[in-house]
CSV table of C-alpha atoms in Angstrom, one decimal:
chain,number,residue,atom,x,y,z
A,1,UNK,CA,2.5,-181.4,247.3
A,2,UNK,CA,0.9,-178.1,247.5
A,3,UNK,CA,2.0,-176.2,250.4
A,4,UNK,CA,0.7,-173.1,252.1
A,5,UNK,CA,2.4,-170.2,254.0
A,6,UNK,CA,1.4,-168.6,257.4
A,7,UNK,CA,2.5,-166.5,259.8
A,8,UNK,CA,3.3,-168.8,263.0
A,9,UNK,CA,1.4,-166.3,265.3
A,10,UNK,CA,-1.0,-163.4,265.3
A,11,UNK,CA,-2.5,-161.4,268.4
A,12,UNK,CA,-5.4,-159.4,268.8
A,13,UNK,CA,-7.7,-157.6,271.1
A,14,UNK,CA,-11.1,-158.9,271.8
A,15,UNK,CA,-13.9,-157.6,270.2
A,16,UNK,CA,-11.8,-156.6,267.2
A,17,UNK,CA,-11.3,-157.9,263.8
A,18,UNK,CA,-8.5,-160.0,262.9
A,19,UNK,CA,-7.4,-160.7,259.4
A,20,UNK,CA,-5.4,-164.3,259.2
A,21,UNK,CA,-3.6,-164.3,255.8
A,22,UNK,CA,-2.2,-167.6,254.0
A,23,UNK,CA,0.0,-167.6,250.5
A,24,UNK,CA,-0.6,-170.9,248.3
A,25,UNK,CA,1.3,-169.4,245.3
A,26,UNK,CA,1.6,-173.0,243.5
A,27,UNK,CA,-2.2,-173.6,244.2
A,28,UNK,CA,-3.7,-175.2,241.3
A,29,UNK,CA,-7.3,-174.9,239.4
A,30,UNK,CA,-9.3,-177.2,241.1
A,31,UNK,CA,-7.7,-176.4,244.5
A,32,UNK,CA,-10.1,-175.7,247.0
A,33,UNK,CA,-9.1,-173.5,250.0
A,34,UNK,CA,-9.9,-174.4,253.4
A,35,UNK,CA,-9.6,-173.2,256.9
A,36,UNK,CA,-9.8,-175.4,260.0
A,37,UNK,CA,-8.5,-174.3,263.6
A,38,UNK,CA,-7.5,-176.5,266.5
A,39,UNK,CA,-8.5,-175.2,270.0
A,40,UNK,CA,-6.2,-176.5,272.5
A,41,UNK,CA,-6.6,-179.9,273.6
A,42,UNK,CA,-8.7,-180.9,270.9
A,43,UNK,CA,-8.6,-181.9,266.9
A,44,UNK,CA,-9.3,-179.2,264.8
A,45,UNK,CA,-12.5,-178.1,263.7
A,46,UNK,CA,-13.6,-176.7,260.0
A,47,UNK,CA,-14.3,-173.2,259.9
A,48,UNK,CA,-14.9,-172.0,255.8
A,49,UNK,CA,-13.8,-172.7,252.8
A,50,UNK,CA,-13.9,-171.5,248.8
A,51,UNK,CA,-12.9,-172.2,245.4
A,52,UNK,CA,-13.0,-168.6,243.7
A,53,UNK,CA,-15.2,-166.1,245.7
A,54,UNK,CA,-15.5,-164.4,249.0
A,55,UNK,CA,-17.3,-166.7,251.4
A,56,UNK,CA,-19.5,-165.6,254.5
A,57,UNK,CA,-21.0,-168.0,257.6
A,58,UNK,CA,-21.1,-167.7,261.3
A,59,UNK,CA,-18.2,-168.5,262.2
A,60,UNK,CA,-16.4,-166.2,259.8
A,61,UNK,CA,-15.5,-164.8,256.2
A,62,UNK,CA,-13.0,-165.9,254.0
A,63,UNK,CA,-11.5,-163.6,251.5
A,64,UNK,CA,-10.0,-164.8,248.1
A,65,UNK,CA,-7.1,-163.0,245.7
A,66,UNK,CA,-8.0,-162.7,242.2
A,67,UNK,CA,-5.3,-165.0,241.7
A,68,UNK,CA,-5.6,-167.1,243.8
A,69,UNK,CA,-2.5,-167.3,245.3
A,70,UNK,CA,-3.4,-165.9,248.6
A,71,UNK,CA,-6.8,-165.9,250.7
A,72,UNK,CA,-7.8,-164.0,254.1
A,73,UNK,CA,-9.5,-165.4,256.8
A,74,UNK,CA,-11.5,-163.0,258.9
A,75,UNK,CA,-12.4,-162.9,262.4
A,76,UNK,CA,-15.2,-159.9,262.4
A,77,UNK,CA,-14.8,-159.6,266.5
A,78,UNK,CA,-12.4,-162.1,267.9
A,79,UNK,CA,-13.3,-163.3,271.3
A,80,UNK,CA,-11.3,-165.5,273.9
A,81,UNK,CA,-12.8,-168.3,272.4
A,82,UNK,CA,-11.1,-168.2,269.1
A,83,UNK,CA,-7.7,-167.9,270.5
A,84,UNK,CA,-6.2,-171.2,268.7
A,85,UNK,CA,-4.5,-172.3,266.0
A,86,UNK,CA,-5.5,-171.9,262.2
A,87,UNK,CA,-4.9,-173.9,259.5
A,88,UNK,CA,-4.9,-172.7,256.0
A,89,UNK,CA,-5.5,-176.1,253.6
A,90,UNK,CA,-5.6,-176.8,250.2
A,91,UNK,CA,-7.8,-179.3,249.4
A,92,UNK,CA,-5.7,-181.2,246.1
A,93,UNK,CA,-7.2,-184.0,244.1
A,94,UNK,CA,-4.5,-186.7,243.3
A,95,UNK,CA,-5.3,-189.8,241.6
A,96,UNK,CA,-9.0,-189.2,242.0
A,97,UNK,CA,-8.9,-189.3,245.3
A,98,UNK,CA,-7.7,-187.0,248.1
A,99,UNK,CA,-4.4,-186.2,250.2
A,100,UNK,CA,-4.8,-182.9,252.4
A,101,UNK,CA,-1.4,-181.1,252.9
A,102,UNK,CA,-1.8,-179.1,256.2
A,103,UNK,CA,0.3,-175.5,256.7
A,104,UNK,CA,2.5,-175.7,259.8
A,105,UNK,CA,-1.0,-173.2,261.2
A,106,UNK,CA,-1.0,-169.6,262.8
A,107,UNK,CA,-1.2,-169.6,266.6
A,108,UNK,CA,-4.2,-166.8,267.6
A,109,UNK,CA,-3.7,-165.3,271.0
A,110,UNK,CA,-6.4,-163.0,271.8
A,111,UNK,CA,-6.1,-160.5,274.7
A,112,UNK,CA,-9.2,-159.4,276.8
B,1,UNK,CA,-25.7,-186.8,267.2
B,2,UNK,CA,-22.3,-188.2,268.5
B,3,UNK,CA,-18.9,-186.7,267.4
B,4,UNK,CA,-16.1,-188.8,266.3
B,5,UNK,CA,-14.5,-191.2,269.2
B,6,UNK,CA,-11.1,-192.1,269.6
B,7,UNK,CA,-10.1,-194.3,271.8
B,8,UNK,CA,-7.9,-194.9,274.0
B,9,UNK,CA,-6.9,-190.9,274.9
B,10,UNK,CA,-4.1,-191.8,276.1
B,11,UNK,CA,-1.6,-194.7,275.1
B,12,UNK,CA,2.1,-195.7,276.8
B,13,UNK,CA,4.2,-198.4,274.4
B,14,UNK,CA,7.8,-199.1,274.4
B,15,UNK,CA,10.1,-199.3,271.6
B,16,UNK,CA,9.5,-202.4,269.2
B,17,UNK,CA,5.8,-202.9,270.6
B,18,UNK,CA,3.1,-202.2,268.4
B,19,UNK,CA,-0.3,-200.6,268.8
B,20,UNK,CA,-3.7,-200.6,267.7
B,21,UNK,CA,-5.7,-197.4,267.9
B,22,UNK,CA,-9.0,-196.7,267.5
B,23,UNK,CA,-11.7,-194.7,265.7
B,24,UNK,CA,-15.1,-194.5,265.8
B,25,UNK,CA,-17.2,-192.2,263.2
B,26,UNK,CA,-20.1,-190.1,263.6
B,27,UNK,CA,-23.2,-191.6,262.6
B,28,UNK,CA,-23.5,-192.1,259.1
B,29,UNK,CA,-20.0,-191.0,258.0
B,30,UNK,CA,-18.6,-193.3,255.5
B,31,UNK,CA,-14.8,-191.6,254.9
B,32,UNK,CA,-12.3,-192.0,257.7
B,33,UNK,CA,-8.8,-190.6,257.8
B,34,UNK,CA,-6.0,-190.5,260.0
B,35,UNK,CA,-3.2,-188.4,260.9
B,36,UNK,CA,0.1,-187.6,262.9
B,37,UNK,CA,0.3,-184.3,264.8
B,38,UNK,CA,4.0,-183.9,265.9
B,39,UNK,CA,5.4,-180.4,267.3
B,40,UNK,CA,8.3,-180.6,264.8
B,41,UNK,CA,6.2,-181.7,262.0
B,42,UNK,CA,2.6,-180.2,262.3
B,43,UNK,CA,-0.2,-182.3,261.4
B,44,UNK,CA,0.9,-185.0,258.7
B,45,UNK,CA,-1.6,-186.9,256.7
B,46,UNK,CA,-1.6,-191.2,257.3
B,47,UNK,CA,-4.3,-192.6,255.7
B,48,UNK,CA,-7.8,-192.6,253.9
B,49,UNK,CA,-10.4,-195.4,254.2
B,50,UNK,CA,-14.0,-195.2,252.7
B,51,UNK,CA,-16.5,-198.1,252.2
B,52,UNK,CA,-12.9,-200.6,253.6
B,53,UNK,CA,-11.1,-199.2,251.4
B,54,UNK,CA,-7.7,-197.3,251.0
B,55,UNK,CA,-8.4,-194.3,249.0
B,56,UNK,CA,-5.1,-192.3,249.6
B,57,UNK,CA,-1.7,-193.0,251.8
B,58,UNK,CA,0.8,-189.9,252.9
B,59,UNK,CA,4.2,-190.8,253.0
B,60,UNK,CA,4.7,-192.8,256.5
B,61,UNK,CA,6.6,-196.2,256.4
B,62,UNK,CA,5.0,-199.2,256.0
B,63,UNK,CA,4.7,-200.0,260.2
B,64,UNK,CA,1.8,-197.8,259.6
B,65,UNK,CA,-1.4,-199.5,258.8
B,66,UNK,CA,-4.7,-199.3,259.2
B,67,UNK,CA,-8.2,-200.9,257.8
B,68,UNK,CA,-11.5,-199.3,257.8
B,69,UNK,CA,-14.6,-202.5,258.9
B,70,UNK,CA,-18.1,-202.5,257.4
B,71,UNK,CA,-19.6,-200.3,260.1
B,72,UNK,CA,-17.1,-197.5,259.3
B,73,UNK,CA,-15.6,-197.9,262.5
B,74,UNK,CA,-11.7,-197.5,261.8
B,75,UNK,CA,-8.4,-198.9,263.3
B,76,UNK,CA,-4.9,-198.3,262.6
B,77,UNK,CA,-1.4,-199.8,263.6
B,78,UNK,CA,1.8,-199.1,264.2
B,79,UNK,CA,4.0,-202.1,264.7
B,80,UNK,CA,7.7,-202.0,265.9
B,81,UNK,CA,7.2,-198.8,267.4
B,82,UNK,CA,10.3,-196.1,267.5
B,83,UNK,CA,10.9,-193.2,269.5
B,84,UNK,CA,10.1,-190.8,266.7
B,85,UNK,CA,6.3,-192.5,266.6
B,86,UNK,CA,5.7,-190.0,269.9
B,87,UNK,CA,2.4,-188.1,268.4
B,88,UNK,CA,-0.8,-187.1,268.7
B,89,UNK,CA,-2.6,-189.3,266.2
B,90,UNK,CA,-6.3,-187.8,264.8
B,91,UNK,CA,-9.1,-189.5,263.3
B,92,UNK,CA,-11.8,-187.5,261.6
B,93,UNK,CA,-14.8,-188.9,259.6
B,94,UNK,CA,-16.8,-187.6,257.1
B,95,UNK,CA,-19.7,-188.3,254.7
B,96,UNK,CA,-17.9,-189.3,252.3
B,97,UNK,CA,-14.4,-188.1,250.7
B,98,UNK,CA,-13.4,-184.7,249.8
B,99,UNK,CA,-16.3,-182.9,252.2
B,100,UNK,CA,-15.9,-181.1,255.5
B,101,UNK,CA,-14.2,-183.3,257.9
B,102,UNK,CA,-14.9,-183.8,261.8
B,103,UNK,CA,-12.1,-184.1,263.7
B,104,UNK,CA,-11.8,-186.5,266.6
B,105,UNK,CA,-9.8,-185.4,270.0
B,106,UNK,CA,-6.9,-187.8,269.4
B,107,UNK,CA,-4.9,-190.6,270.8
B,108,UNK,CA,-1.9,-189.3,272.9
B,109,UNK,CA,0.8,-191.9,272.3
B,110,UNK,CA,4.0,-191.8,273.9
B,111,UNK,CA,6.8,-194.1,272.8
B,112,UNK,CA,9.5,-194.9,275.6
């Protein structure tokens, strides 16, 4: 199964960026990358995700290596809100069909 | 437009007892999915169902069951229930499979 690599926690001040990184060195071609976060108390909730290029929308920007074999997701000015924690997912097809492998997630504290 | 229900929030069994969960899609959503959220293990993948069927199955033992009914709504099962089956259990729907998924808030089991 494909498997992804995070840092278990990050901190940040509010208002300021924050730059959540995940390795997926044995992601393969069709591997799409996704980020979902879990806010506590709840189920997560998707946030971006992209195949090959740098991907923008409101909630955040996801950043992509050449290779592949890492990505970036980015916070532009983290508020108490986003403290949770962030899952960096590969999205594999097996078997034409789907099984999603989740990271063990980075827990976001964010101080005011 | 409605999220995705689970229900009951909370659930108390016993060892050997079995239980039946359940999971209500939003509106329209055809793919359902379950899965485990342990603090030792993170969030493990169950089960896929889309149009009653079992697309995909992660690598639980075979107390673990579930079935997907013609309005989409969802159940699963665990029978002969163990300690180890002590989890947070997730549901989340989507259009269809392989697209963004909406997480539900989760079934709190406790086994004692």
């Amino acid at each position: 199964d494909a498997k992804t690599t995070q840092p278990n926690s990050m901190e940040s001040n509010e208002e300021e960026p924050v730059h959540l990184p995940c390795n997926h060195s044995t992601i393969s071609g069709t591997d799409y990358i996704h980020w979902y976060r879990q806010l506590p108390s709840q189920g997560p909730e998707y946030v971006i995700h992209g195949l090959t290029s740098n991907v923008n929308n409101r909630m955040a920007s996801l950043a992509i290596a050449e290779d592949r074999k890492s990505s970036t997701l980015i916070l532009h000015r983290a508020t108490l809100r986003d403290a949770a924690v962030y899952y960096c997912i590969l999205r594999r097809r097996q078997g034409g069909s789907e099984k999603l492998v989740f990271g063990k997630g980075t827990k976001l504290t964010v101080n005011p | 437009k409605a999220g995705v229900t689970q229900t009951p929030r909370y659930l108390i069994k016993t060892r050997g007892q079995q239980v039946t969960l359940s999971c209500s899609p939003i509106s329209g959503h055809r793919s359902v999915s379950w899965y485990q959220q342990t603090p030792g293990q993170g969030l493990q993948f169950l089960f896929e169902y889309f149009s009653e069927t079992q697309r995909n199955k992660g690598n639980f033992p075979g107390r673990f069951s579930g079935r997907q009914f013609s309005n989409s709504r969802s159940e699963m099962n665990v029978s002969t229930l163990e300690l180890g089956d002590s989890a947070l259990y997730l549901c989340a729907s989507s259009l269809r499979p392989n697209e963004k998924l909406f997480f539900g808030s989760g079934t709190q089991l406790s086994v004692l």
